[in-house]
Short mmCIF file of C-alpha atoms in Angstrom, two decimals:
data_model
loop_
_atom_site.label_atom_id
_atom_site.label_comp_id
_atom_site.label_asym_id
_atom_site.label_seq_id
_atom_site.Cartn_x
_atom_site.Cartn_y
_atom_site.Cartn_z
CA UNK A 83 32.05 -4.03 26.10
CA UNK A 84 33.24 -6.60 23.57
CA UNK A 85 36.39 -7.04 21.48
CA UNK A 86 36.07 -7.47 17.70
CA UNK A 87 37.93 -10.54 16.45
CA UNK A 88 38.65 -8.83 13.11
CA UNK A 89 39.84 -5.29 13.95
CA UNK A 90 40.71 -6.04 17.64
CA UNK A 91 38.95 -2.89 18.86
CA UNK A 92 36.93 -2.92 22.06
CA UNK A 93 33.44 -1.60 21.36
CA UNK A 94 30.09 -1.42 23.16
CA UNK A 95 27.82 -4.44 22.73
CA UNK A 96 25.36 -2.49 20.53
CA UNK A 97 28.22 -2.25 17.99
CA UNK A 98 27.78 -5.98 17.27
CA UNK A 99 24.94 -7.85 15.59
CA UNK A 100 23.03 -10.53 17.46
CA UNK A 101 23.67 -14.10 16.44
CA UNK A 102 20.92 -15.93 14.58
CA UNK A 103 21.43 -19.20 16.46
CA UNK A 104 21.34 -17.61 19.92
CA UNK A 105 19.57 -14.26 20.36
CA UNK A 106 21.37 -13.60 23.69
CA UNK A 107 24.84 -13.78 22.16
CA UNK A 108 26.54 -11.42 19.72
CA UNK A 109 28.65 -12.06 16.62
CA UNK A 110 32.44 -11.97 16.96
CA UNK A 111 32.88 -9.26 14.27
CA UNK A 112 31.68 -5.69 14.84
CA UNK A 113 29.10 -4.17 12.49
CA UNK A 114 31.70 -2.14 10.55
CA UNK A 115 33.93 -5.19 9.93
CA UNK A 116 30.88 -7.22 8.96
CA UNK A 117 29.87 -4.54 6.41
CA UNK A 118 33.39 -4.47 4.97
CA UNK A 119 33.50 -8.27 4.65
CA UNK A 120 30.07 -8.33 2.97
CA UNK A 121 30.93 -5.55 0.51
CA UNK A 122 34.19 -7.28 -0.50
CA UNK A 123 32.32 -10.57 -0.98
CA UNK A 124 29.66 -8.80 -3.06
CA UNK A 125 32.26 -7.12 -5.27
CA UNK A 126 33.99 -10.46 -5.91
CA UNK A 127 30.76 -12.43 -6.50
CA UNK A 128 28.38 -9.81 -7.91
CA UNK A 129 27.12 -11.80 -10.93
CA UNK A 130 26.59 -14.96 -8.89
CA UNK A 131 24.62 -13.08 -6.20
CA UNK A 132 22.44 -11.26 -8.74
CA UNK A 133 21.70 -14.52 -10.57
CA UNK A 134 20.82 -16.26 -7.29
CA UNK A 135 18.53 -13.38 -6.22
CA UNK A 136 16.75 -13.33 -9.60
CA UNK A 137 16.16 -17.09 -9.41
CA UNK A 138 14.75 -16.77 -5.88
CA UNK A 139 12.46 -13.91 -7.00
CA UNK A 140 11.12 -15.93 -9.92
CA UNK A 141 10.48 -18.98 -7.70
CA UNK A 142 8.92 -16.99 -4.84
CA UNK A 143 6.96 -14.22 -6.56
CA UNK A 144 3.82 -15.00 -4.51
CA UNK A 145 5.80 -14.88 -1.27
CA UNK A 146 7.35 -11.56 -2.30
CA UNK A 147 3.97 -10.07 -3.26
CA UNK A 148 2.33 -11.13 0.01
CA UNK A 149 5.24 -9.70 2.02
CA UNK A 150 4.96 -6.42 0.12
CA UNK A 151 1.19 -6.40 0.72
CA UNK A 152 1.66 -6.98 4.47
CA UNK A 153 4.25 -4.21 4.67
CA UNK A 154 1.95 -1.83 2.79
CA UNK A 155 -0.96 -2.61 5.14
CA UNK A 156 1.32 -2.06 8.12
CA UNK A 157 2.62 1.30 6.86
CA UNK A 158 -0.38 2.34 4.75
CA UNK A 159 -1.14 5.53 6.69
CA UNK A 160 2.48 6.71 6.39
CA UNK A 161 2.62 5.99 2.66
CA UNK A 162 -0.67 7.78 2.00
CA UNK A 163 0.44 10.79 4.04
CA UNK A 164 3.69 10.99 2.05
CA UNK A 165 1.69 10.85 -1.18
CA UNK A 166 -0.63 13.63 0.02
CA UNK A 167 2.30 15.84 0.96
CA UNK A 168 4.15 15.20 -2.30
CA UNK A 169 0.96 15.82 -4.32
CA UNK A 170 0.29 19.06 -2.42
CA UNK A 171 3.79 20.27 -3.33
CA UNK A 172 3.24 19.78 -7.07
CA UNK A 173 2.67 22.77 -9.31
CA UNK A 174 -0.66 23.17 -11.09
CA UNK A 175 0.84 21.93 -14.37
CA UNK A 176 2.34 18.84 -12.68
CA UNK A 177 -1.02 18.05 -11.04
CA UNK A 178 -2.76 18.25 -14.43
CA UNK A 179 -0.11 15.93 -15.92
CA UNK A 180 -0.66 13.44 -13.06
CA UNK A 181 -4.44 13.56 -13.51
CA UNK A 182 -4.12 13.05 -17.27
CA UNK A 183 -1.81 10.09 -16.69
CA UNK A 184 -4.48 8.49 -14.46
CA UNK A 185 -7.21 9.16 -17.02
CA UNK A 186 -5.11 7.65 -19.80
CA UNK A 187 -4.39 4.53 -17.70
CA UNK A 188 -8.09 4.02 -16.93
CA UNK A 189 -8.99 4.53 -20.60
CA UNK A 190 -6.33 2.08 -21.88
CA UNK A 191 -7.02 -0.54 -19.20
CA UNK A 192 -10.76 -0.02 -18.80
CA UNK A 193 -11.73 -3.70 -18.52
CA UNK A 194 -9.05 -4.51 -15.94
CA UNK A 195 -9.76 -1.27 -14.07
CA UNK A 196 -13.52 -1.94 -13.92
CA UNK A 197 -12.93 -5.53 -12.81
CA UNK A 198 -10.57 -4.34 -10.09
CA UNK A 199 -13.10 -1.73 -8.98
CA UNK A 200 -15.88 -4.35 -8.93
CA UNK A 201 -13.74 -6.76 -6.92
CA UNK A 202 -12.88 -4.00 -4.44
CA UNK A 203 -16.54 -3.13 -3.92
CA UNK A 204 -17.41 -6.80 -3.35
CA UNK A 205 -14.58 -7.28 -0.85
CA UNK A 206 -15.20 -4.01 1.02
CA UNK A 207 -18.99 -3.71 0.92
CA UNK A 208 -19.43 -3.07 4.67
CA UNK A 209 -16.69 -0.44 4.86
CA UNK A 210 -18.03 1.34 1.79
CA UNK A 211 -21.59 1.34 3.18
CA UNK A 212 -20.38 2.72 6.51
CA UNK A 213 -18.39 5.45 4.78
CA UNK A 214 -21.33 6.36 2.52
CA UNK A 215 -23.72 6.58 5.48
CA UNK A 216 -21.27 8.74 7.44
CA UNK A 217 -20.74 11.03 4.44
CA UNK A 218 -24.47 11.39 3.81
CA UNK A 219 -25.17 12.26 7.45
CA UNK A 220 -22.40 14.85 7.57
CA UNK A 221 -23.41 16.43 4.26
CA UNK A 222 -27.11 16.43 5.17
CA UNK A 223 -26.26 18.29 8.39
CA UNK A 224 -24.41 20.99 6.42
CA UNK A 225 -26.35 21.19 3.14
CA UNK A 226 -30.17 21.63 3.31
CA UNK A 227 -30.64 20.97 -0.44
CA UNK A 228 -28.78 17.67 -0.16
CA UNK A 229 -30.95 16.75 2.84
CA UNK A 230 -34.10 17.51 0.83
CA UNK A 231 -32.86 15.45 -2.13
CA UNK A 232 -32.12 12.45 0.14
CA UNK A 233 -35.56 12.66 1.76
CA UNK A 234 -37.36 12.92 -1.59
CA UNK A 235 -35.38 9.99 -2.97
CA UNK A 236 -36.10 7.76 0.02
CA UNK A 237 -39.81 8.65 0.07
CA UNK A 238 -40.13 8.03 -3.67
CA UNK A 239 -38.48 4.61 -3.29
CA UNK A 240 -40.80 3.76 -0.38
CA UNK A 241 -43.89 4.63 -2.44
CA UNK A 242 -42.68 2.54 -5.38
CA UNK A 243 -42.09 -0.43 -3.09
CA UNK A 244 -45.55 -0.08 -1.53
CA UNK A 245 -47.18 0.03 -4.97
CA UNK A 246 -45.15 -2.96 -6.11
CA UNK A 247 -43.36 -1.02 -8.83
CA UNK A 248 -39.90 -2.43 -9.21
CA UNK A 249 -37.07 -0.99 -11.22
CA UNK A 250 -36.39 -3.23 -14.19
CA UNK A 251 -33.06 -3.57 -15.95
CA UNK A 252 -34.04 -1.29 -18.82
CA UNK A 253 -34.66 1.80 -16.68
#
């Protein structure tokens, strides 16, 4: 139990924030008083705080982007699951609108999109190969026509290599 120096109420220790200079000690103000003090300060100095935050953001955009990237990687599976659930709850018309929006973006930004796609495939070549191999094995086990097509394709390529016939850029 600890007594708040602001409101003079005795509260449990978890009602106080830990101090930044000493992690084993707690601040003298309780969390509620601290929130009240901060909100009053923000109301009185709103423009100054916003200006300071905007300046920091402009100076540290790389830092902010890398922090956002790390957080995304950490919580990626949760974010993707939320997207799947929200997409599943869309009506058919809303899904069509979302798909059209994606198509329009790719059409308007085709060069940037293709460059991004190319960069992704270069950076993730091993993962993409592993996924492709796994997919092909699973599909070949289920679909006999797919299995036949894969076998014909691989045998045809082997024959061409043996004969010394190489695919040129025009074909």
